[in-house]
Amino acid sequence: MKHYDVTEIKGVIPANLTIFDEKENLDDSRTKEVLDFLLDHDADGFYLTGSTGACFTMTMEERMHTVETVINHVNGRKPVIVHVGDIGTKKSIELAKQAEKAGADAISSVPPFYWKFSQDDIFSYYRDISESVDLPMIVYNIALAGIMDEGLLQRIAQLDHVKGLKYTARSHDEMGFLKEKLGKDFMIYSGCDEMALSGFCFGADGIIGSFYNVIPDIYKKIENSFREGNMPEAIRLQKMADEFIFACLKYDFPSVLHNLLRWRGVDGGYIRRPFCNYEEDDLQALKEAIREIRDRLGAKELDVFEI
């Protein structure tokens, strides 16, 4: 059973990596090590089997196994959102039911993609999934699956079990409008790591993103500085995080996140093909770039990397 109301799911929430071993099998031991690292650094929740988690390289059984492994290990210490998105509604319903049984606190989904689905098709997709379980649904608006316009989002938000939106776009004026329009109990999560501070400024209840796997502590400082009204410090930290992210995005994403975890002393395992796995020699230029950012900005926060 779930442990948290959706209105309690706030703050810095990593979009979790799925951890594989050298032979591309799920690695439960390394998964738990990464979770312990995130728990130790005050992550406020977990978002499982999403795009950062390479969910579309996984079988249904693997996605379900990952959900069970994480929920059992977290054991109610933090809320867990399970991404159940797929092209087929029937598959997503099956994933949603398993997430509910495993003890998830909420489900989430990208809209159906690949084919050009109509707005009615997309609305029906969310209606059918959200009505299949007694869990809050967090709609996921992201360009990779096709951005839904504000009108469609408001229509979907009227469904009984739809209680939130993960908004991965830079148009924070629209995100802020939706938060104002849909009310304080309709949860909005900003999904652009490089615009986390902007997300908070425009009313986001929390942030869900990929780089929170490796620098959750920096983003907790951004949030805390914002909440305390220390905007100069929040801006400094966001600019530093952005330079770090831009340096990393010169490499295949999310492959490089696994290497970044290793540089923090955490065994982040491997990713599954067709994503590449970098050897350390492949990333010497990235190490130099991070050192340069750290030294130029006086960013002691980046001392956490063993480079």
Steps between C-alpha positions, in 0.01 A plus 500: 500500500611856441653707779461860379226726375590661168504844666790375714714417196717811471859613472792347313403170337752309286372339182676179588747324278439131446818321598627210287807282536774441242280250315200736488305314768321684779735549795309510829810540716624807316145636486482493879842667528381790282177526701697514825715780357189698406336439836818610678493824298137579587328429170132571561362212294561276202362491145547150357517344154473822306699617200813556711445147627522366143156345545442440130805272485339277766246220498180527700638249750820700543308821563287326760804344667669840522190651662482224760873519575496876554176517701609215727838662562366852556240347735288812541787733583422718197214512248531301178346593164495228233501592133269256318506658156495294181336521159239240592236591757458135602872474581493822701200381699683178583802700618275733702328212678833345588632835630195533723542147633871562565422806712564799272371839614415625151525405135607710205505469124613668182225526239485222240761569233648393164167517313327837478224445753209743515422706810203271565729195480739656751217600734359146486844355572530697825136437593530124456825467693406734783166323550667158517661562842440695818819705470555861398616546139773751417484588132840532331536775241830459311616580147640148449144366501331809359410812692130526588351846478354689794142429398551124490687506831214685668252250357703202627538670840124477551518120520434382856832325559724746316668696778819640353717591204867446429575793271822448304507809284652847522172692471472560873250778444254231388602274787436779749164575339399135532599494868293810563206368299494146639552592864740440785411131540571421134870423511738647242852362455756683288695257285785713358805452721666812361190705592423364845517840666274647235260213566482585869453870416201416281331294769627144455445281804804292417756418235550164332814453296792292385798681651345473846640145489853638527475847660187482717679695774557800271135509402391470862711811566332678207157419639592593856657830389185581304269412791712714735488797262874490429466552124866598433613165640228309314601670174869428560432133558268470199753665268771268627275196456415615148865523397553152641199364309596667172848344523345156560248535216783500247496124563228241451224540750408330731807278453740743665293512820625152590861623476419810705368281778827304502686830537293559812611167642176319414490194276246616243533188287430513128237596248340281235561520127445687273623750760879486524713427807797733532844385602683736734744598224206622292417764757829671579382818329187501717709466815709795387187703426356432847830595665509822296144592603579425863819710501364792297183534705653403832232232515600285795174308447671319209776370728272200558621349171810283517662636185 
